[in-house]
CSV table of C-alpha atoms (C1' of nucleotides) in Angstrom, one decimal:
chain,number,residue,atom,x,y,z
A,13,UNK,CA,-25.9,-13.7,50.9
A,14,UNK,CA,-28.4,-14.5,53.6
A,15,UNK,CA,-31.2,-17.0,54.2
A,16,UNK,CA,-34.7,-15.7,53.6
A,17,UNK,CA,-36.9,-14.9,56.5
A,18,UNK,CA,-39.1,-17.8,55.5
A,19,UNK,CA,-36.6,-20.1,57.3
A,20,UNK,CA,-37.1,-18.3,60.6
A,21,UNK,CA,-40.9,-18.3,60.1
A,22,UNK,CA,-41.0,-22.0,59.4
A,23,UNK,CA,-38.8,-22.9,62.4
A,24,UNK,CA,-41.0,-21.0,64.9
A,25,UNK,CA,-44.2,-22.2,63.3
A,26,UNK,CA,-43.1,-25.9,63.6
A,27,UNK,CA,-42.1,-25.3,67.2
A,28,UNK,CA,-45.4,-23.7,68.0
A,29,UNK,CA,-47.3,-26.7,66.5
A,30,UNK,CA,-45.2,-29.0,68.7
A,31,UNK,CA,-45.9,-26.9,71.9
A,32,UNK,CA,-49.5,-26.9,71.0
A,33,UNK,CA,-49.6,-30.7,70.8
A,34,UNK,CA,-52.6,-32.8,69.8
A,35,UNK,CA,-53.3,-33.7,66.2
A,36,UNK,CA,-55.7,-30.8,65.6
A,37,UNK,CA,-54.9,-28.8,62.4
A,38,UNK,CA,-54.2,-25.1,62.9
A,39,UNK,CA,-55.2,-22.6,60.2
A,40,UNK,CA,-52.6,-20.2,58.7
A,41,UNK,CA,-54.2,-17.1,60.1
A,42,UNK,CA,-53.8,-18.4,63.7
A,43,UNK,CA,-50.2,-19.4,63.1
A,44,UNK,CA,-49.4,-16.1,61.6
A,45,UNK,CA,-51.1,-14.1,64.4
A,46,UNK,CA,-48.9,-16.0,66.9
A,47,UNK,CA,-45.8,-14.0,65.8
A,48,UNK,CA,-47.5,-11.2,63.8
A,49,UNK,CA,-46.5,-12.4,60.4
A,50,UNK,CA,-48.1,-12.0,57.0
A,51,UNK,CA,-50.7,-14.8,56.7
A,52,UNK,CA,-50.5,-15.1,52.9
A,53,UNK,CA,-46.8,-15.2,52.8
A,54,UNK,CA,-46.5,-17.6,55.7
A,55,UNK,CA,-49.0,-19.8,53.8
A,56,UNK,CA,-46.6,-19.9,50.9
A,57,UNK,CA,-43.8,-21.1,53.2
A,58,UNK,CA,-46.0,-23.8,54.8
A,59,UNK,CA,-46.9,-25.1,51.4
A,60,UNK,CA,-43.2,-25.8,50.9
A,61,UNK,CA,-43.1,-27.6,54.2
A,62,UNK,CA,-46.0,-29.8,53.0
A,63,UNK,CA,-44.2,-30.6,49.8
A,64,UNK,CA,-41.2,-31.6,51.8
A,65,UNK,CA,-43.2,-33.9,54.0
A,66,UNK,CA,-42.7,-31.9,57.2
A,67,UNK,CA,-46.4,-30.8,57.5
A,68,UNK,CA,-49.8,-32.2,56.5
A,69,UNK,CA,-52.5,-29.8,55.2
A,70,UNK,CA,-56.1,-30.3,56.0
A,71,UNK,CA,-58.5,-28.5,53.6
A,72,UNK,CA,-62.0,-27.3,54.3
A,73,UNK,CA,-63.6,-25.7,57.4
A,74,UNK,CA,-61.7,-26.5,60.6
A,75,UNK,CA,-58.7,-27.3,58.4
A,76,UNK,CA,-55.2,-26.1,58.6
A,77,UNK,CA,-51.7,-27.5,59.1
A,78,UNK,CA,-50.4,-30.1,61.5
A,79,UNK,CA,-47.0,-31.8,62.0
A,80,UNK,CA,-46.4,-34.8,59.7
A,81,UNK,CA,-43.9,-36.3,62.2
A,82,UNK,CA,-42.4,-35.5,65.6
A,83,UNK,CA,-39.8,-32.8,65.8
A,84,UNK,CA,-37.2,-35.4,66.9
A,85,UNK,CA,-37.3,-36.6,63.2
A,86,UNK,CA,-37.0,-33.0,61.8
A,87,UNK,CA,-33.5,-31.6,61.5
A,88,UNK,CA,-32.7,-28.0,60.9
A,89,UNK,CA,-31.4,-29.0,57.5
A,90,UNK,CA,-34.7,-30.4,56.6
A,91,UNK,CA,-36.3,-27.1,57.2
A,92,UNK,CA,-33.7,-25.1,55.4
A,93,UNK,CA,-33.9,-27.3,52.3
A,94,UNK,CA,-37.7,-27.4,52.4
A,95,UNK,CA,-37.9,-23.6,52.3
A,96,UNK,CA,-34.8,-22.5,50.4
A,97,UNK,CA,-34.3,-25.5,48.1
A,98,UNK,CA,-31.3,-27.8,48.0
A,99,UNK,CA,-29.1,-25.7,45.8
A,100,UNK,CA,-25.5,-25.3,47.0
A,101,UNK,CA,-24.3,-22.2,48.7
A,102,UNK,CA,-21.4,-21.8,46.3
A,103,UNK,CA,-22.1,-22.4,42.6
A,104,UNK,CA,-19.1,-23.1,40.5
A,105,UNK,CA,-19.5,-21.7,37.0
A,106,UNK,CA,-16.3,-23.3,35.8
A,107,UNK,CA,-14.8,-20.1,34.7
A,108,UNK,CA,-11.4,-21.7,34.8
A,109,UNK,CA,-12.1,-23.2,31.4
A,110,UNK,CA,-12.8,-19.9,29.7
A,111,UNK,CA,-10.6,-17.0,28.6
A,112,UNK,CA,-7.0,-16.7,27.7
A,113,UNK,CA,-5.9,-18.9,30.6
A,114,UNK,CA,-8.6,-21.6,30.3
A,115,UNK,CA,-8.0,-22.0,26.6
A,116,UNK,CA,-4.3,-22.8,27.2
A,117,UNK,CA,-5.1,-25.7,29.5
A,118,UNK,CA,-5.4,-29.2,28.1
A,119,UNK,CA,-8.7,-30.9,28.6
A,120,UNK,CA,-7.0,-33.4,30.8
A,121,UNK,CA,-6.6,-30.6,33.4
A,122,UNK,CA,-10.4,-30.4,33.7
A,123,UNK,CA,-11.1,-34.0,34.4
A,124,UNK,CA,-10.5,-33.3,38.1
A,125,UNK,CA,-13.0,-31.0,39.8
A,126,UNK,CA,-12.2,-27.4,40.3
A,127,UNK,CA,-10.0,-26.9,43.4
A,128,UNK,CA,-11.9,-23.8,44.5
A,129,UNK,CA,-15.2,-25.7,44.2
A,130,UNK,CA,-13.8,-28.6,46.3
A,131,UNK,CA,-12.6,-26.3,49.0
A,132,UNK,CA,-15.8,-24.3,49.2
A,133,UNK,CA,-17.7,-27.6,49.1
A,134,UNK,CA,-15.9,-28.7,52.3
A,135,UNK,CA,-17.1,-25.7,54.2
A,136,UNK,CA,-20.6,-26.2,52.9
A,137,UNK,CA,-20.6,-29.8,53.9
A,138,UNK,CA,-19.6,-28.7,57.4
A,139,UNK,CA,-22.5,-26.4,57.5
A,140,UNK,CA,-25.0,-29.0,56.3
A,141,UNK,CA,-23.6,-31.5,58.7
A,142,UNK,CA,-24.1,-29.1,61.7
A,143,UNK,CA,-27.6,-28.4,60.5
A,144,UNK,CA,-28.4,-32.1,60.1
A,145,UNK,CA,-27.1,-33.0,63.5
A,146,UNK,CA,-29.5,-30.7,65.3
A,147,UNK,CA,-33.2,-31.6,65.4
A,148,UNK,CA,-36.0,-29.2,66.1
A,149,UNK,CA,-36.7,-31.2,69.2
A,150,UNK,CA,-33.2,-30.1,70.5
A,151,UNK,CA,-34.1,-26.5,69.8
A,152,UNK,CA,-37.4,-27.0,71.6
A,153,UNK,CA,-35.7,-28.5,74.6
A,154,UNK,CA,-33.2,-25.7,74.7
A,155,UNK,CA,-36.0,-23.1,74.7
A,156,UNK,CA,-37.9,-25.0,77.4
A,157,UNK,CA,-34.8,-25.1,79.6
A,158,UNK,CA,-35.0,-21.3,79.9
A,159,UNK,CA,-38.7,-20.7,80.0
A,160,UNK,CA,-40.7,-23.9,80.7
A,161,UNK,CA,-44.2,-22.6,80.1
A,162,UNK,CA,-44.1,-22.2,76.4
A,163,UNK,CA,-46.5,-25.0,75.8
A,164,UNK,CA,-49.1,-23.4,78.1
A,165,UNK,CA,-48.6,-20.0,76.5
A,166,UNK,CA,-49.0,-21.3,73.0
A,167,UNK,CA,-52.2,-23.2,73.9
A,168,UNK,CA,-53.6,-20.0,75.5
A,169,UNK,CA,-52.6,-17.9,72.6
A,170,UNK,CA,-54.3,-20.3,70.2
A,171,UNK,CA,-57.4,-20.5,72.4
A,172,UNK,CA,-57.2,-24.2,73.0
A,173,UNK,CA,-58.5,-26.0,76.2
B,18,UNK,CA,-29.7,-18.4,49.0
B,19,UNK,CA,-26.3,-18.6,47.3
B,20,UNK,CA,-23.0,-16.8,47.2
B,21,UNK,CA,-22.6,-14.3,44.4
B,22,UNK,CA,-20.4,-15.1,41.5
B,23,UNK,CA,-18.0,-12.4,42.7
B,24,UNK,CA,-16.6,-14.9,45.2
B,25,UNK,CA,-15.6,-17.3,42.5
B,26,UNK,CA,-14.1,-14.5,40.4
B,27,UNK,CA,-12.1,-13.2,43.3
B,28,UNK,CA,-10.7,-16.6,44.2
B,29,UNK,CA,-9.5,-17.4,40.7
B,30,UNK,CA,-8.1,-13.9,40.2
B,31,UNK,CA,-6.1,-14.2,43.4
B,32,UNK,CA,-4.8,-17.6,42.4
B,33,UNK,CA,-3.8,-16.2,39.0
B,34,UNK,CA,-1.9,-13.4,40.6
B,35,UNK,CA,0.0,-15.9,42.7
B,36,UNK,CA,0.8,-18.1,39.8
B,37,UNK,CA,2.0,-15.1,37.8
B,38,UNK,CA,4.4,-14.2,40.6
B,39,UNK,CA,6.5,-11.1,40.8
B,40,UNK,CA,5.3,-7.8,42.2
B,41,UNK,CA,4.3,-6.3,38.9
B,42,UNK,CA,0.7,-5.0,39.0
B,43,UNK,CA,-1.8,-6.5,36.5
B,44,UNK,CA,-4.6,-4.3,35.1
B,45,UNK,CA,-8.2,-5.4,35.4
B,46,UNK,CA,-8.6,-5.9,31.7
B,47,UNK,CA,-5.9,-8.6,31.6
B,48,UNK,CA,-7.2,-10.3,34.7
B,49,UNK,CA,-10.8,-10.4,33.3
B,50,UNK,CA,-9.6,-11.7,29.9
B,51,UNK,CA,-7.9,-14.6,31.7
B,52,UNK,CA,-11.3,-16.1,32.4
B,53,UNK,CA,-13.5,-14.2,30.0
B,54,UNK,CA,-15.2,-12.1,32.7
B,55,UNK,CA,-16.8,-8.6,32.6
B,56,UNK,CA,-13.8,-6.2,33.3
B,57,UNK,CA,-16.0,-3.5,34.8
B,58,UNK,CA,-17.7,-5.9,37.2
B,59,UNK,CA,-14.5,-7.7,38.1
B,60,UNK,CA,-13.0,-4.3,38.9
B,61,UNK,CA,-15.9,-3.7,41.4
B,62,UNK,CA,-15.0,-7.0,43.2
B,63,UNK,CA,-11.3,-6.2,43.2
B,64,UNK,CA,-12.0,-2.9,44.8
B,65,UNK,CA,-13.6,-4.8,47.7
B,66,UNK,CA,-10.5,-6.9,48.0
B,67,UNK,CA,-8.4,-3.8,48.2
B,68,UNK,CA,-10.6,-2.4,51.0
B,69,UNK,CA,-10.2,-5.7,52.8
B,70,UNK,CA,-6.4,-5.5,52.5
B,71,UNK,CA,-6.0,-8.6,50.3
B,72,UNK,CA,-4.9,-6.6,47.2
B,73,UNK,CA,-3.0,-3.4,46.5
B,74,UNK,CA,-4.0,-1.2,43.7
B,75,UNK,CA,-1.6,0.9,41.6
B,76,UNK,CA,-3.1,3.8,39.7
B,77,UNK,CA,-1.9,5.4,36.5
B,78,UNK,CA,-0.4,3.9,33.4
B,79,UNK,CA,1.2,0.4,33.9
B,80,UNK,CA,-0.9,0.2,37.0
B,81,UNK,CA,-3.2,-2.5,38.2
B,82,UNK,CA,-3.6,-4.9,41.1
B,83,UNK,CA,-1.1,-7.0,43.0
B,84,UNK,CA,-1.2,-9.3,46.0
B,85,UNK,CA,-1.0,-7.5,49.3
B,86,UNK,CA,0.3,-10.6,51.1
B,87,UNK,CA,1.2,-14.2,50.2
B,88,UNK,CA,-1.7,-16.7,49.7
B,89,UNK,CA,-0.6,-18.6,52.8
B,90,UNK,CA,-2.0,-15.6,54.8
B,91,UNK,CA,-5.3,-15.5,52.9
B,92,UNK,CA,-8.1,-17.8,54.0
B,93,UNK,CA,-11.2,-18.6,52.1
B,94,UNK,CA,-13.1,-16.8,54.8
B,95,UNK,CA,-11.1,-13.6,54.1
B,96,UNK,CA,-12.2,-13.7,50.5
B,97,UNK,CA,-15.9,-14.4,51.2
B,98,UNK,CA,-16.1,-11.7,53.8
B,99,UNK,CA,-14.3,-9.2,51.6
B,100,UNK,CA,-16.7,-9.8,48.7
B,101,UNK,CA,-20.0,-10.6,50.4
B,102,UNK,CA,-19.6,-8.7,53.6
B,103,UNK,CA,-19.6,-10.1,57.2
B,104,UNK,CA,-23.3,-10.3,57.6
B,105,UNK,CA,-24.5,-13.6,59.1
B,106,UNK,CA,-26.1,-16.3,56.9
B,107,UNK,CA,-29.2,-16.5,59.2
B,108,UNK,CA,-30.7,-13.2,60.4
B,109,UNK,CA,-32.9,-13.5,63.4
B,110,UNK,CA,-35.7,-10.9,63.3
B,111,UNK,CA,-36.8,-11.8,66.9
B,112,UNK,CA,-40.3,-12.6,65.8
B,113,UNK,CA,-40.7,-14.6,69.0
B,114,UNK,CA,-41.4,-11.4,70.8
B,115,UNK,CA,-44.3,-10.4,68.5
B,116,UNK,CA,-47.8,-11.5,68.1
B,117,UNK,CA,-50.3,-13.3,70.4
B,118,UNK,CA,-47.6,-15.7,71.6
B,119,UNK,CA,-44.7,-13.2,72.1
B,120,UNK,CA,-47.0,-10.9,74.0
B,121,UNK,CA,-47.9,-13.6,76.5
B,122,UNK,CA,-44.2,-14.2,77.4
B,123,UNK,CA,-42.6,-12.3,80.3
B,124,UNK,CA,-39.6,-10.1,79.4
B,125,UNK,CA,-37.5,-12.5,81.5
B,126,UNK,CA,-38.0,-15.1,78.8
B,127,UNK,CA,-36.1,-12.9,76.3
B,128,UNK,CA,-33.0,-12.3,78.3
B,129,UNK,CA,-31.6,-15.5,76.9
B,130,UNK,CA,-30.9,-15.5,73.1
B,131,UNK,CA,-33.4,-17.1,70.7
B,132,UNK,CA,-32.9,-20.9,70.6
B,133,UNK,CA,-33.4,-20.9,66.9
B,134,UNK,CA,-30.8,-18.3,66.4
B,135,UNK,CA,-28.3,-20.1,68.6
B,136,UNK,CA,-28.8,-23.4,66.7
B,137,UNK,CA,-28.5,-21.8,63.4
B,138,UNK,CA,-25.4,-19.9,64.6
B,139,UNK,CA,-23.7,-23.2,65.5
B,140,UNK,CA,-24.0,-24.3,61.9
B,141,UNK,CA,-22.8,-21.0,60.6
B,142,UNK,CA,-19.8,-21.1,62.9
B,143,UNK,CA,-18.9,-24.5,61.6
B,144,UNK,CA,-19.0,-23.1,58.0
B,145,UNK,CA,-16.9,-20.1,58.9
B,146,UNK,CA,-14.4,-22.3,60.7
B,147,UNK,CA,-14.0,-24.6,57.8
B,148,UNK,CA,-13.5,-21.6,55.5
B,149,UNK,CA,-11.0,-20.0,57.9
B,150,UNK,CA,-9.0,-23.3,58.1
B,151,UNK,CA,-8.3,-23.4,54.4
B,152,UNK,CA,-5.9,-20.9,52.9
B,153,UNK,CA,-5.8,-20.0,49.2
B,154,UNK,CA,-2.3,-21.5,49.2
B,155,UNK,CA,-3.8,-24.8,50.0
B,156,UNK,CA,-6.2,-24.5,47.1
B,157,UNK,CA,-3.3,-23.5,44.8
B,158,UNK,CA,-1.3,-26.6,46.0
B,159,UNK,CA,-4.3,-28.8,45.4
B,160,UNK,CA,-4.6,-27.5,41.9
B,161,UNK,CA,-0.9,-27.8,41.2
B,162,UNK,CA,-1.1,-31.4,42.3
B,163,UNK,CA,-3.3,-32.3,39.3
B,164,UNK,CA,-1.8,-30.0,36.6
B,165,UNK,CA,1.6,-28.6,37.5
B,166,UNK,CA,2.0,-26.1,34.7
B,167,UNK,CA,-0.5,-23.5,35.8
B,168,UNK,CA,2.2,-20.9,36.6
B,169,UNK,CA,3.7,-21.3,33.1
B,170,UNK,CA,0.2,-21.1,31.5
B,171,UNK,CA,-0.8,-18.0,33.4
B,172,UNK,CA,2.5,-16.2,32.6
B,173,UNK,CA,2.1,-17.1,28.9
B,174,UNK,CA,-1.6,-16.0,28.9
B,175,UNK,CA,-0.6,-12.7,30.5
B,176,UNK,CA,2.3,-12.2,28.0
B,177,UNK,CA,5.0,-12.1,30.7
B,178,UNK,CA,8.6,-13.2,30.1
C,20,DG,C1',-87.1,-37.1,66.0
C,21,DA,C1',-84.0,-38.7,62.3
C,22,DA,C1',-82.0,-38.8,57.8
C,23,DG,C1',-80.6,-36.6,53.7
C,24,DA,C1',-79.8,-32.8,50.6
C,25,DA,C1',-78.7,-28.0,49.8
C,26,DT,C1',-76.3,-24.1,51.6
C,27,DT,C1',-72.8,-21.7,53.9
C,28,DA,C1',-68.5,-20.5,55.7
C,29,DC,C1',-63.9,-21.5,56.0
C,30,DT,C1',-59.3,-23.1,54.4
C,31,DC,C1',-55.7,-24.3,51.3
C,32,DG,C1',-53.4,-23.6,46.8
C,33,DG,C1',-51.6,-21.4,43.1
C,34,DA,C1',-51.6,-17.3,40.1
C,35,DT,C1',-50.5,-12.4,40.2
C,36,DA,C1',-47.9,-7.6,41.5
C,37,DC,C1',-44.1,-5.2,44.0
C,38,DT,C1',-39.5,-4.4,46.1
C,39,DG,C1',-34.7,-4.8,47.0
C,40,DC,C1',-30.3,-6.7,46.0
C,41,DG,C1',-27.2,-8.7,42.9
C,42,DT,C1',-25.5,-7.9,38.3
C,43,DG,C1',-23.7,-5.2,34.8
C,44,DT,C1',-22.1,-0.8,32.6
C,45,DC,C1',-20.3,3.7,32.0
C,46,DC,C1',-17.7,7.9,32.7
C,47,DG,C1',-14.6,11.0,35.4
C,48,DA,C1',-10.3,11.8,38.6
C,49,DG,C1',-5.7,10.8,39.0
C,50,DT,C1',-1.1,9.2,37.7
C,51,DG,C1',2.9,7.5,35.3
C,52,DT,C1',4.7,7.6,30.6
C,53,DA,C1',6.3,9.3,26.5
C,54,DA,C1',7.0,12.8,23.3
C,55,DC,C1',8.6,17.4,22.4
C,56,DG,C1',11.2,21.5,22.5
C,57,DG,C1',14.8,24.4,24.5
C,58,DG,C1',19.3,24.9,26.4
D,7,DC,C1',23.4,15.4,24.1
D,8,DC,C1',20.7,16.4,28.4
D,9,DC,C1',16.9,18.3,31.0
D,10,DG,C1',12.4,20.5,31.9
D,11,DT,C1',7.9,21.0,30.3
D,12,DT,C1',3.8,19.6,28.2
D,13,DA,C1',0.5,16.6,26.4
D,14,DC,C1',-1.2,12.0,26.4
D,15,DA,C1',-2.7,7.4,27.3
D,16,DC,C1',-3.8,4.3,30.6
D,17,DT,C1',-5.8,2.7,35.0
D,18,DC,C1',-8.5,2.8,39.1
D,19,DG,C1',-12.7,4.4,41.6
D,20,DG,C1',-17.2,5.5,42.2
D,21,DA,C1',-21.7,6.8,40.3
D,22,DC,C1',-25.4,5.2,37.2
D,23,DA,C1',-29.0,1.5,34.8
D,24,DC,C1',-30.9,-3.3,34.4
D,25,DG,C1',-32.9,-7.9,35.7
D,26,DC,C1',-34.1,-11.4,38.6
D,27,DA,C1',-35.1,-13.6,42.9
D,28,DG,C1',-37.2,-12.8,47.3
D,29,DT,C1',-41.3,-10.6,49.2
D,30,DA,C1',-46.0,-9.7,49.6
D,31,DT,C1',-50.8,-10.0,48.2
D,32,DC,C1',-55.2,-11.6,46.4
D,33,DC,C1',-58.7,-14.6,44.5
D,34,DG,C1',-60.6,-19.1,43.1
D,35,DA,C1',-61.2,-24.5,44.0
D,36,DG,C1',-62.4,-27.6,47.3
D,37,DT,C1',-64.1,-29.5,51.6
D,38,DA,C1',-66.3,-30.0,56.1
D,39,DA,C1',-69.7,-28.3,59.0
D,40,DT,C1',-74.2,-26.4,59.4
D,41,DT,C1',-78.9,-25.6,58.4
D,42,DC,C1',-83.2,-26.6,56.4
D,43,DT,C1',-86.6,-29.7,54.6
D,44,DT,C1',-88.9,-33.9,54.3
D,45,DC,C1',-90.4,-38.4,55.9
DNA sequence: GAAGAATTACTCGGATACTGCGTGTCCGAGTGTAACGGG
DNA sequence: CCCGTTACACTCGGACACGCAGTATCCGAGTAATTCTTC
């Protein structure tokens, strides 16, 4: 069980767009070249971000993607949900109701949610909460704290200025 | 991204062994019938629990599996790690070092860990902590609070007494 | 020289293959049990 | 009646297929910029 690489790709791409600044759209090919990613597959992930409202897409020549809102308003959870979907980590199949044990239990025993599901849900809530509490702007600030010239490097790499 | 169903199977199987009580080993076929699971596949999961030290296996006729230690000493994290492995949820491929952007960064910028990785790691730590803080005995108690006769039902379903 | 239309080049978007892991199944090695025969 | 031996039945354990989601790719629809023609 692990998150797809699309999550990492999306995070870095959003950060690069923020460092680049300005409202100019950037095409997929350029974003992919920034970290040597597959352009076609990155495009697929960015489309998910558009559907989730994190990016805006501009079609046609000189088109591309740009941030739909500042990174302060984008949490890590937003990115994960946009790319991976909002399905829970732990899926309860209610196996407690089946088999020789489940059949011996009165229906009243199933009115309350499965204890295993509840316990696993607590952990998942903690995970989601921690993701929701961190914005991509926080991550950007943390990165800038160690190497302050990222904005300049990104602009140079993208041939802006 | 979701946990395999082996986790749910393992949790309920451990709980059933606890409700059953006594040190007698229970064969896979009986445990699987308890919740109408695939015996062969359940066996595969139980072998993982043996490797992790949560279960003991008894070979030969009248053999099977029994708890290696009381559920008070088994956390949800132990079960998840035993079944799914201890690999992290978010795998950082260090894409920041590649491509037109990564190549413009001095090596000194990479001495500090990736900010994205760090942020995602915080959330994962919260998840693992929440899992580690809950024991299977807690889950058992929570279940007993709603329907107190589980031990009796499990013993009857397994034909003990 | 300016305006407008046709052309061109570029980009997104979704439809289409491929791969790896989770899922599911099967058979053999090993062991305790039970039956059997001999003392 | 008791004990040793033999055969058996049962169980775990790992090796072997299958299917689906994640991964990766390609081509068409649509749009803005550009160019060319005309006034």
